[in-house]
Coordinates of C-alpha atoms in Angstrom, one line a residue:
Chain L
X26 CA -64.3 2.7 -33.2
X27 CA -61.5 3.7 -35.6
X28 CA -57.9 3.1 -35.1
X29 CA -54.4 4.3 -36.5
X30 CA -50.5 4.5 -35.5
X31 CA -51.5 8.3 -35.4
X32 CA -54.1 10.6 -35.1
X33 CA -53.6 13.8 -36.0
X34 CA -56.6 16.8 -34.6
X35 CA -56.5 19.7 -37.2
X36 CA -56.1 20.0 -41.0
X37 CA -54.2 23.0 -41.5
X38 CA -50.9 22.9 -42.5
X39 CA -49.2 22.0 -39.5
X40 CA -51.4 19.3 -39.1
X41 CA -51.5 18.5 -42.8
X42 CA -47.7 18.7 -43.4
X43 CA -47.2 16.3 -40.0
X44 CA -49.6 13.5 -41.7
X45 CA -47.5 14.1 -45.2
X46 CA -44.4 13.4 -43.9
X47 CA -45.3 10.4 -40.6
X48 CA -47.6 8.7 -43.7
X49 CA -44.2 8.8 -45.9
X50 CA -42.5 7.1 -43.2
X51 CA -44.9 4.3 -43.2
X52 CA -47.4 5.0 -40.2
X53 CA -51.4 4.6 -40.5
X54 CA -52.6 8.0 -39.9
X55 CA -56.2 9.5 -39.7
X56 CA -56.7 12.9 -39.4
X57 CA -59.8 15.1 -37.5
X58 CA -61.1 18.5 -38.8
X59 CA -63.6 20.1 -36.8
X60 CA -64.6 22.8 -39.8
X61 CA -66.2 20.5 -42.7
X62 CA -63.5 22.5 -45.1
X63 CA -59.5 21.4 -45.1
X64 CA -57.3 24.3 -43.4
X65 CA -60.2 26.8 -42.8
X66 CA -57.8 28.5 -39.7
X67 CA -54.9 30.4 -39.8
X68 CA -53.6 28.0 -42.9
X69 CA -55.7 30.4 -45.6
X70 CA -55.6 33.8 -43.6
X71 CA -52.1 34.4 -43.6
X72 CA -49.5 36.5 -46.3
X73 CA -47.3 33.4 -47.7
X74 CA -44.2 34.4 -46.2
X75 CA -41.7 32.3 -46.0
X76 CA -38.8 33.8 -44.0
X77 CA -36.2 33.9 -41.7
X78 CA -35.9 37.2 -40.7
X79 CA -37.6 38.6 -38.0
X80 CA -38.4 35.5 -36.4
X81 CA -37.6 35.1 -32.6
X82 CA -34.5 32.7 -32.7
X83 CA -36.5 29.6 -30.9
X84 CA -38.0 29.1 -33.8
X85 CA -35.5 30.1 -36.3
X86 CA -33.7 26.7 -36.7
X87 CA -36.9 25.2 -38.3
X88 CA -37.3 28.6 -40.5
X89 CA -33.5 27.4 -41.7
X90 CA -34.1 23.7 -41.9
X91 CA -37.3 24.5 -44.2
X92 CA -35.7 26.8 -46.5
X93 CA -32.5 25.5 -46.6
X94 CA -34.0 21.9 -47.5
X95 CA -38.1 21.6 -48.1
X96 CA -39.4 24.6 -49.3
X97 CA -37.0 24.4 -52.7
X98 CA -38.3 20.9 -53.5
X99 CA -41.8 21.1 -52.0
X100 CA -43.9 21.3 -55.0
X101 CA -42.2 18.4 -56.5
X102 CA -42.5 16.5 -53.6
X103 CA -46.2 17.0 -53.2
X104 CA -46.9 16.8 -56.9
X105 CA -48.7 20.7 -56.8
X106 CA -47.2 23.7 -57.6
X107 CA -47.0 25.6 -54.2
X108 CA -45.5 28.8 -55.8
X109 CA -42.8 28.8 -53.9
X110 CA -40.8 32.1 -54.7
X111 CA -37.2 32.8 -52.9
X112 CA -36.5 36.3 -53.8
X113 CA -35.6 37.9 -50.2
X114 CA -37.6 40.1 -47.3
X115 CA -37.5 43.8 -46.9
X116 CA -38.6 45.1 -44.1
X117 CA -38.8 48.7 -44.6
X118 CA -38.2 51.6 -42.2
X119 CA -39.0 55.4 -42.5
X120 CA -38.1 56.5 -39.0
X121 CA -34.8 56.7 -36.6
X122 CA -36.7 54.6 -34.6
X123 CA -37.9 52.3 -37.0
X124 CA -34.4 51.5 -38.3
X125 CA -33.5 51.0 -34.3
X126 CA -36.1 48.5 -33.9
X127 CA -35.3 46.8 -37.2
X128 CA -31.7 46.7 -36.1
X129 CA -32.2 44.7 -33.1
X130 CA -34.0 42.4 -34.9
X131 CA -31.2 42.4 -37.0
X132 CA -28.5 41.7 -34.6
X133 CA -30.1 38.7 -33.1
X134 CA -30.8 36.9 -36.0
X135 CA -27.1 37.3 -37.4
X136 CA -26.2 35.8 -34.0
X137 CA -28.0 32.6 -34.6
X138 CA -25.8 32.4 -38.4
X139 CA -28.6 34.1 -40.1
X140 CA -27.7 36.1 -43.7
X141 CA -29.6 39.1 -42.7
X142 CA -28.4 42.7 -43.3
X143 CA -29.3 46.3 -42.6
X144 CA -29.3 48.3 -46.1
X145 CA -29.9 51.8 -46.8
X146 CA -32.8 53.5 -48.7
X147 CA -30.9 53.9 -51.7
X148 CA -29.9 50.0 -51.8
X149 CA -33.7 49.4 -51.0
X150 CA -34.9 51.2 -54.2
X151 CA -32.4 49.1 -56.0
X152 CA -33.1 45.8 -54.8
X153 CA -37.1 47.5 -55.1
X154 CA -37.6 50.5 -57.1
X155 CA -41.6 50.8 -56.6
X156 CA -40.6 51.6 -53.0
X157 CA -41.6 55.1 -51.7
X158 CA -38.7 57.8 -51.0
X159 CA -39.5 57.9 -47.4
X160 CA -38.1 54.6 -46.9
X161 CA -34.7 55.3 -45.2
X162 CA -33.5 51.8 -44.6
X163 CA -34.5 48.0 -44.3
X164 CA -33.5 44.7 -42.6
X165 CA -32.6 42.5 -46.3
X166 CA -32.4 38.8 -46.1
X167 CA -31.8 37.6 -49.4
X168 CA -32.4 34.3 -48.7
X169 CA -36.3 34.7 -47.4
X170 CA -39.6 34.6 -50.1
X171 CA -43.0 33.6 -49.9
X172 CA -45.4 30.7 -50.8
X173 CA -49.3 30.4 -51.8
X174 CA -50.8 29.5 -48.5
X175 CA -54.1 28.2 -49.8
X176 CA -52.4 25.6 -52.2
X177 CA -49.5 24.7 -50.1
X178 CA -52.2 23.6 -47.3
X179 CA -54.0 21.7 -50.0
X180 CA -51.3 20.3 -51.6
X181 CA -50.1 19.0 -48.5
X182 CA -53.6 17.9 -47.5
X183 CA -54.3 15.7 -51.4
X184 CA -50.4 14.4 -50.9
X185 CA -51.1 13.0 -47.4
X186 CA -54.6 11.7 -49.2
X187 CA -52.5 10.3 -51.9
X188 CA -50.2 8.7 -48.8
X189 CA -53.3 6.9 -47.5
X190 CA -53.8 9.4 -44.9
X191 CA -58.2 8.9 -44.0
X192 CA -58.9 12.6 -43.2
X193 CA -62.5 13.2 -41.6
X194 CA -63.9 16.9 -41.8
X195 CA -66.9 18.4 -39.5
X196 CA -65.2 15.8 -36.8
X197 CA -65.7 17.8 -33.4
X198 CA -62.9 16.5 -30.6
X199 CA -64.5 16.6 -27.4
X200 CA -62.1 15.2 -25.2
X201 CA -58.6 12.5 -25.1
X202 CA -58.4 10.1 -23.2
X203 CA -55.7 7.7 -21.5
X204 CA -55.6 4.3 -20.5
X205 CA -53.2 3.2 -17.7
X206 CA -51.7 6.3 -18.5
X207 CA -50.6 6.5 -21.5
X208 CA -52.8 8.8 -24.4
X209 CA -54.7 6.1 -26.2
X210 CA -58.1 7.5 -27.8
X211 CA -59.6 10.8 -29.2
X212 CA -63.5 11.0 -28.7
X213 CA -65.4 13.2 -31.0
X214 CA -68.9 14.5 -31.1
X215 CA -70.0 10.9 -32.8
X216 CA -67.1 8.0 -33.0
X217 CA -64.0 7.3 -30.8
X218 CA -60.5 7.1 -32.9
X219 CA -57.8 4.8 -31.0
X220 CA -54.0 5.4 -32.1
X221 CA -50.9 5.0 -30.1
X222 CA -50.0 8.7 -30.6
X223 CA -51.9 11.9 -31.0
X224 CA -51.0 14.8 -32.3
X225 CA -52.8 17.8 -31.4
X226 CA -52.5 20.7 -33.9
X227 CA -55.7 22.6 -33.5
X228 CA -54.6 25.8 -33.8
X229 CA -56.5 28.0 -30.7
X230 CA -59.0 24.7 -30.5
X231 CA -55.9 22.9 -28.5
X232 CA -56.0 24.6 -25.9
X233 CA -59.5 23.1 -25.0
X234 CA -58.8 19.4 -26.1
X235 CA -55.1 19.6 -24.1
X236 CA -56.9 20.3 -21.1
X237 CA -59.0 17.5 -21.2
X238 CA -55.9 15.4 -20.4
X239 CA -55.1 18.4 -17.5
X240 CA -52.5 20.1 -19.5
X241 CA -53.2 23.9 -20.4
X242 CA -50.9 25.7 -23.2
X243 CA -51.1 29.9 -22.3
X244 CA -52.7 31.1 -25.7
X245 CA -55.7 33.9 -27.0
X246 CA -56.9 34.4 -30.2
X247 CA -56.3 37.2 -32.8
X248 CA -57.9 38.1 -35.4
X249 CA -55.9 38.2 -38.6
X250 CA -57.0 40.0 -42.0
X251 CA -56.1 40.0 -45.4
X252 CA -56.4 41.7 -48.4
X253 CA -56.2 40.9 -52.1
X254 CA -56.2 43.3 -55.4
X255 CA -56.8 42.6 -58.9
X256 CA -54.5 41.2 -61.2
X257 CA -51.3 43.7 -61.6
X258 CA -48.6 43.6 -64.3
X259 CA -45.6 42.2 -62.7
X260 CA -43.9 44.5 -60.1
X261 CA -41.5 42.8 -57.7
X262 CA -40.9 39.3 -56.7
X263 CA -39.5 40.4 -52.7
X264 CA -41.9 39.8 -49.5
X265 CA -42.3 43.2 -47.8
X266 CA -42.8 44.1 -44.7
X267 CA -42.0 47.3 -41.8
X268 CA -41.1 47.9 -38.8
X269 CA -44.0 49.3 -38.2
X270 CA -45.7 46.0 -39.0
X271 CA -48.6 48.0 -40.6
X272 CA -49.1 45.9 -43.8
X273 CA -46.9 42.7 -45.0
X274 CA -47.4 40.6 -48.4
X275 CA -46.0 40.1 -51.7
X276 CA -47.0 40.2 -55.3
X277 CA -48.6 36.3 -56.0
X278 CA -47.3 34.7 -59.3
X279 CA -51.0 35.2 -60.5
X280 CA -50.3 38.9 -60.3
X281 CA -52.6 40.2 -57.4
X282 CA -51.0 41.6 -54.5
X283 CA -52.0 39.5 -51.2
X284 CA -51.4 42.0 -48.1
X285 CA -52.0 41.6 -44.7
X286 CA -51.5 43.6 -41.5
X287 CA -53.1 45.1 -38.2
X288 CA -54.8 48.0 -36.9
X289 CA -53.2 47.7 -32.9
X290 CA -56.6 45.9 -31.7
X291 CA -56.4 42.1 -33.3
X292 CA -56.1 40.7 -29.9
X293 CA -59.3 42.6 -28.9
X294 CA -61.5 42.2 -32.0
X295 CA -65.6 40.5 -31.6
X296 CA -65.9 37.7 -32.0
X297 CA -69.0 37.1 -33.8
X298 CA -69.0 33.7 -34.2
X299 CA -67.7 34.3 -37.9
X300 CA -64.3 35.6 -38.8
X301 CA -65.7 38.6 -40.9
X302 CA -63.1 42.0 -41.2
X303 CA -63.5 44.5 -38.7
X304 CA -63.8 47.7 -39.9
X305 CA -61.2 49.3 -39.2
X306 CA -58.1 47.0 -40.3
X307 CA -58.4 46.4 -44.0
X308 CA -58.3 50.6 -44.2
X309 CA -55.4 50.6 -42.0
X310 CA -53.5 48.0 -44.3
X311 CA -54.4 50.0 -47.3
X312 CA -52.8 53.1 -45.8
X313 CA -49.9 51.1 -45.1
X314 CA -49.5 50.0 -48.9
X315 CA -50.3 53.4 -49.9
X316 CA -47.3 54.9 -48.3
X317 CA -44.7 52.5 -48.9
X318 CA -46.1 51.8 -52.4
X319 CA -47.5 55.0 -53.9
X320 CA -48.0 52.8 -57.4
X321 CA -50.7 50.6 -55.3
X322 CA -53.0 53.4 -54.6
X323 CA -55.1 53.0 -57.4
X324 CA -55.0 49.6 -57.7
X325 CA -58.4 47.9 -57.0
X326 CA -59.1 45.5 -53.9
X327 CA -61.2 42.5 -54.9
X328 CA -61.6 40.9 -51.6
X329 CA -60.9 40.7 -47.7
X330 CA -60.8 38.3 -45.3
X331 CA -60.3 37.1 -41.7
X332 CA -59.6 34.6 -39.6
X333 CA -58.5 33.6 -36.1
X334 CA -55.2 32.5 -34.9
X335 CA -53.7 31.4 -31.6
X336 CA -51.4 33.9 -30.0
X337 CA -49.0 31.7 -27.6
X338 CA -48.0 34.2 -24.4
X339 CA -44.5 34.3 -25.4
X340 CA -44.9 34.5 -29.6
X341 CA -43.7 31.1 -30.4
X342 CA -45.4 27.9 -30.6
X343 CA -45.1 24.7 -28.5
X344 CA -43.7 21.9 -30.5
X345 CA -42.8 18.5 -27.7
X346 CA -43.6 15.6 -26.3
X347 CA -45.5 15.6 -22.7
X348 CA -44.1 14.1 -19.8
X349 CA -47.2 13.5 -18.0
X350 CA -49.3 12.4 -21.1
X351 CA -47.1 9.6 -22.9
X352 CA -48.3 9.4 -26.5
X353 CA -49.2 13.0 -27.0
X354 CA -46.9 15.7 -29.1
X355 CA -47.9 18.7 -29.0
X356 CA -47.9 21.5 -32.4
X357 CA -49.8 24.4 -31.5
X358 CA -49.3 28.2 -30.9
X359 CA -47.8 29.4 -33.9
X360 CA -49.0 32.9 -32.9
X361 CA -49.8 33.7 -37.1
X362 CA -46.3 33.4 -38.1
X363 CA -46.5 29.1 -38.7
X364 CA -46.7 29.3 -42.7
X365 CA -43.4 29.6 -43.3
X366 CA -42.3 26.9 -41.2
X367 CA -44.9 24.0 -41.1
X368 CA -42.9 21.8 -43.6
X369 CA -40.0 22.1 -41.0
X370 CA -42.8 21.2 -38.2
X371 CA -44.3 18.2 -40.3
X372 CA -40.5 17.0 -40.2
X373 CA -40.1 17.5 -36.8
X374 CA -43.4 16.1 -35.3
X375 CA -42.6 12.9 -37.4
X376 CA -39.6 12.9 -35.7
X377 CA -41.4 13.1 -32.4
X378 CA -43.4 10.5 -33.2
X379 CA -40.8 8.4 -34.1
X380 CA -38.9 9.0 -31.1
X381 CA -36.0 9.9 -33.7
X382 CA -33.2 13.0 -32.7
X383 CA -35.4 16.1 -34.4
X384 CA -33.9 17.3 -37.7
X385 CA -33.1 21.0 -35.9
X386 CA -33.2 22.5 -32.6
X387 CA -36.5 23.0 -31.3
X388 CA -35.1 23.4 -27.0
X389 CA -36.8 26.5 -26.8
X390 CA -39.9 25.2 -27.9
X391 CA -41.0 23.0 -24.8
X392 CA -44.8 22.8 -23.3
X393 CA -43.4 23.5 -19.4
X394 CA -41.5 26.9 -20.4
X395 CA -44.3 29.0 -18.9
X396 CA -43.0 29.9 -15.5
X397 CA -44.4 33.0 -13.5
X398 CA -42.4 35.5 -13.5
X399 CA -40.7 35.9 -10.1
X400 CA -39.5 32.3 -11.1
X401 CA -36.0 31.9 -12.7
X402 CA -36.2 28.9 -15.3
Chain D
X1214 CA -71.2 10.7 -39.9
X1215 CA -72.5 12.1 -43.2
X1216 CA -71.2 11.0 -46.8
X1217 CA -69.0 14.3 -47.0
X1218 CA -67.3 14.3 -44.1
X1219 CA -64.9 10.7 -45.2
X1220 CA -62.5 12.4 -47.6
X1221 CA -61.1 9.0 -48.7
X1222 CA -64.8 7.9 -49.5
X1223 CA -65.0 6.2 -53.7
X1224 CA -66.2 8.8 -55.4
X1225 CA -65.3 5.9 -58.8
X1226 CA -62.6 7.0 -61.2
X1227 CA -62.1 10.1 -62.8
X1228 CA -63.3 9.6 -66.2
X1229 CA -62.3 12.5 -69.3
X1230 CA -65.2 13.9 -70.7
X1231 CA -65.7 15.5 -74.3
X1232 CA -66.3 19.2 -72.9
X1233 CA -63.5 19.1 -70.0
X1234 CA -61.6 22.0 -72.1
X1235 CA -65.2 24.4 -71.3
X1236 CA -64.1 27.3 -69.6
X1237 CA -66.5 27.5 -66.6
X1238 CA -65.2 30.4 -64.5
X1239 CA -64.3 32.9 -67.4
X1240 CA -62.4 35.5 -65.0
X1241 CA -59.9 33.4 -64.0
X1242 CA -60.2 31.0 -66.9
X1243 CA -60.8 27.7 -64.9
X1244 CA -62.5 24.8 -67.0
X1245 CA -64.4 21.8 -66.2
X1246 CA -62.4 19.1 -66.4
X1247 CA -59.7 20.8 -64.0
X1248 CA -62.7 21.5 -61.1
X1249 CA -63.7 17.5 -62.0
X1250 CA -60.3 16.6 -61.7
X1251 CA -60.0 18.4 -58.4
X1252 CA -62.6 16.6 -56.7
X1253 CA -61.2 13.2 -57.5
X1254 CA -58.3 14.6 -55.6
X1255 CA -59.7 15.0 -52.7
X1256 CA -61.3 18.8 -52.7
X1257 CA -65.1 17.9 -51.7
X1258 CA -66.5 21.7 -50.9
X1259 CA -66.5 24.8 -52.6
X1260 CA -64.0 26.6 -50.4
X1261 CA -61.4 24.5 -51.4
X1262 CA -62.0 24.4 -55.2
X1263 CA -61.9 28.1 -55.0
X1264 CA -58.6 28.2 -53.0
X1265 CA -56.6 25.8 -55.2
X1266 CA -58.5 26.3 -58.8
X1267 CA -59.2 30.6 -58.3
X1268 CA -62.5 29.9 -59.8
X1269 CA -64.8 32.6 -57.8
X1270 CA -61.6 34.9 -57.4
X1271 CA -61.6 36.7 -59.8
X1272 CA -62.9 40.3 -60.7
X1273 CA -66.9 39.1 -60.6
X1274 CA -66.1 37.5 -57.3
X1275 CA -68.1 34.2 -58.8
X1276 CA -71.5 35.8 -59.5
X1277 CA -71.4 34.3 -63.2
X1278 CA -70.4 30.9 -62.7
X1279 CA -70.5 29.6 -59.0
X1280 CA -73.7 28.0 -59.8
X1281 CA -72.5 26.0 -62.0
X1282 CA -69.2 25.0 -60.4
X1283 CA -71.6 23.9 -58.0
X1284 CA -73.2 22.0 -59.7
X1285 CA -70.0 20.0 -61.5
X1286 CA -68.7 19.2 -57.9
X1287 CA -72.0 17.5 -56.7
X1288 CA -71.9 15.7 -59.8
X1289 CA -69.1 14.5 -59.5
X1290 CA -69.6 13.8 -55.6
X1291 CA -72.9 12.6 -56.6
X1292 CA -74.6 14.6 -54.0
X1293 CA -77.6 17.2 -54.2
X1294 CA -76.2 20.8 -54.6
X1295 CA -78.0 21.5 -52.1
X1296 CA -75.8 19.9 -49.4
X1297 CA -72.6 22.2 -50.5
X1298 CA -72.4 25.1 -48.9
X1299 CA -71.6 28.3 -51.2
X1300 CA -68.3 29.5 -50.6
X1301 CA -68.3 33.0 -48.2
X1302 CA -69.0 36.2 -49.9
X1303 CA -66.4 38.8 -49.2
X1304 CA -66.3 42.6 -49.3
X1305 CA -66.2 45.1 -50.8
X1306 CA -69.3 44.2 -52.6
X1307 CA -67.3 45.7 -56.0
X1308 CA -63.6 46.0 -56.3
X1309 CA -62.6 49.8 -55.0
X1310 CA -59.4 51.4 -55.2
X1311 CA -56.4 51.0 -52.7
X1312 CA -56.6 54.6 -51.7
X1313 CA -60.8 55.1 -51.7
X1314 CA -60.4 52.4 -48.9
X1315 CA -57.5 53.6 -46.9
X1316 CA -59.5 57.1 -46.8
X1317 CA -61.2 56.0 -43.5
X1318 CA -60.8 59.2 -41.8
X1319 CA -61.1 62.5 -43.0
X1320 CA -57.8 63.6 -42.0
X1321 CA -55.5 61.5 -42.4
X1322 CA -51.9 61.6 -41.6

């Protein structure tokens, strides 16, 4: 048997960025990975955005608190260059209705304080000039940007490392268990861990392990795909996205464009055991880029990818402590928009941990919100 | 549990060698003694060297030098090649054109 203050089940970046930030404040962690390679999930299959706008406001205090105070510093903190690029989100309309939906997204994010505007196509080509005529209009939130995914999630990962933090890969979680009720060890497919709190960050995987302690957290999997091109001279430093939601991504400091996006049947795609593409998405993202980018028609895809993430049922994660499982905190759901705001949830979970007041508002992201529906909260 | 799966295991000191400046993967211009380095930080498969480093990214896709960058991390891990799996091949099989791809149907629009 191995013991710590804290387990933590997962290595991607929620999970990473948690052990970072509870190993800075001094506690013994160890952390489980069930793939044998560090942030294998949604933590590599995802665009790099790191914004604001858009985001259902539940979660949008920690997409503040991160931008506002860890994403500016973060690859000083962790001692690797995370890329982090804070040059604003457009995300671009061509229709009536478009600009309606883009608008409503809009209006509730400027409720919540959030410097997030509605521009029209002429201001758009300004602020982006490679952008196609069609484009009438855009949500703009100056403040937004985008990140490297891959080496924020290992620079968190080899900071934690540096911390102290024993991480153990190919580590399969079968089941937690308590003792006199309170959460007290996580058994695996060949050793049991012991820790006086666990927290379970497992992406899709959490849902399993949660309900070995009876607890079950409404999520499905999608399947999420990527694309990247060859190296481009420099175009535009903004994270794009539409209403549309047909392609989103930026240009990466390297040069290539990474672009992700969805044909309509991610929630619905085989699983065949391996997160290969479908067929049918990567062309549907390139049409996407195509149309909102004419200059990116001929440029060359190297590679795609896929992966699976966990889709909560209401499109924000579950990030709290459990009544009826003492010792457990809970960071799972992120429904493929967690990126952006795991250095907010590694602050936050620590904060859990610690018992402390969280360092922003994270009320509407309890684990007993899921009533049915004829039942008034 | 198997040597690879303790990431805090002693892999011993990272130690400069003479030819750490030799650029390994040429497309992205990646050299030894930065995929050396990366081990000793932690980054035991070939996934992860790829992700942080780019070596493998680049326009061959790693088909000059992931054979070797294999073999510098088992080296350095002082394991057998044989136990690190390749990193995942990805299509297309050659880089093709943003709007070859997005022709999927045959009238589009």
């Amino acid at each position: 048997m191995k013991s710590a203050d804290v387990v933590v089940i997962g290595a991607g970046i929620i999970g990473s960025a948690s052990a970072y930030y509870l190993a800075k404040a001094g506690y013994k962690v160890i952390v489980l990975e069930k793939a044998d390679v560090i942030g294998d999930g949604g933590s590599s299959r995802n665009g790099g955005g790191v914004r604001q706008s858009g985001r259902d406001p539940r979660e949008l205090p920690l997409a503040m608190y991160g931008i506002e105070n860890l994403w500016p510093t973060l690859s000083e903190e962790l001692g690797y260059d995370v890329e982090y690029c804070k040059k604003g989100n457009l995300r671009l309309g061509k229709t009536e209705k478009h600009l309606k939906t883009l608008q409503g997204l809009t209006d509730r994010a400027v409720a919540v304080g959030l410097d997030v505007r509605m521009i029209d196509g002429d201001e758009v080509r300004q602020i982006n000039p490679y952008l196609s005529k069609e484009v009438i209009g855009a949500s703009w939130c100056p403040t937004d940007g985008h990140a490297n995914p891959l080496k924020a999630t290992l620079a968190f990962y080899m900071a934690a490392r540096r911390l102290g933090v024993r991480y153990y890969t190919g580590e399969t979680v079968k089941c937690l268990k308590k003792e006199h009720g309170v959460l007290r060890y996580v058994e695996t497919n060949d050793e049991i861990f012991a820790a006086d709190h666990v927290v379970l960050a497992a992406g899709y995987a959490s849902r399993a392990i949660a309900g070995t302690v009876d607890l079950d957290i409404p999520m499905v999997t999608r399947l999420v795909e990527c694309l990247v091109t060859e190296m481009e001279p420099k175009m535009f430093e903004q994270m794009l996205g539409t209403a549309e939601a047909d392609f989103y991504g930026h240009q990466t400091r390297h040069g290539s464009f990474v672009m992700g996006g969805s044909s309509g049947y991610e929630l619905y795609k085989k699983d065949n055991g391996t997160p290969i593409n479908s067929s049918t998405t990567v062309p549907c993202i390139a049409r996407g880029i195509c149309r909102y980018v004419p200059l990116l028609s001929d440029a060359k895809i190297v590679r795609a990818w896929a992966g699976w993430t966990d889709v909560m049922s209401d499109g924000v994660p579950v990030i709290d402590t459990v009544e009826e499982v003492p010792g457990l905190v809970l960071a799972c759901g992120f429904s493929g928009h967690g990126f952006g705001i795991a250095p907010a949830v590694g602050a936050v979970v620590k904060n859990l941990v610690a018992g402390e007041k969280t360092v922003c508002d994270i009320s509407g992201l309890k684990y007993d919100r899921f009533y049915a529906k004829d039942v008034v909260a | 549990m198997d040597e690879l799966q303790d990431r805090s295991r002693d892999i011993g000191p990272f130690v400069a060698q003479p030819d750490d400046d030799m650029i390994v993967c040429r497309c992205e211009e990646v050299t030894k003694g930065e995929i050396r380095k990366a081990v000793h930080e932690g980054l035991y498969t070939i996934p992860e060297i790829r992700r942080f480093l780019r070596c493998g990214m680049g326009l061959c896709q790693g088909q000059t030098c992931a054979k070797l960058v294999k073999s510098i991390v088992a080296r350095e891990l002082k394991v057998s090649p044989a136990v690190l799996e390749p990193a995942t091949s990805r299509s297309p099989m050659r880089p093709i054109e943003m709007h070859v791809f997005a022709d999927e149907k045959e009238d589009d629009e």
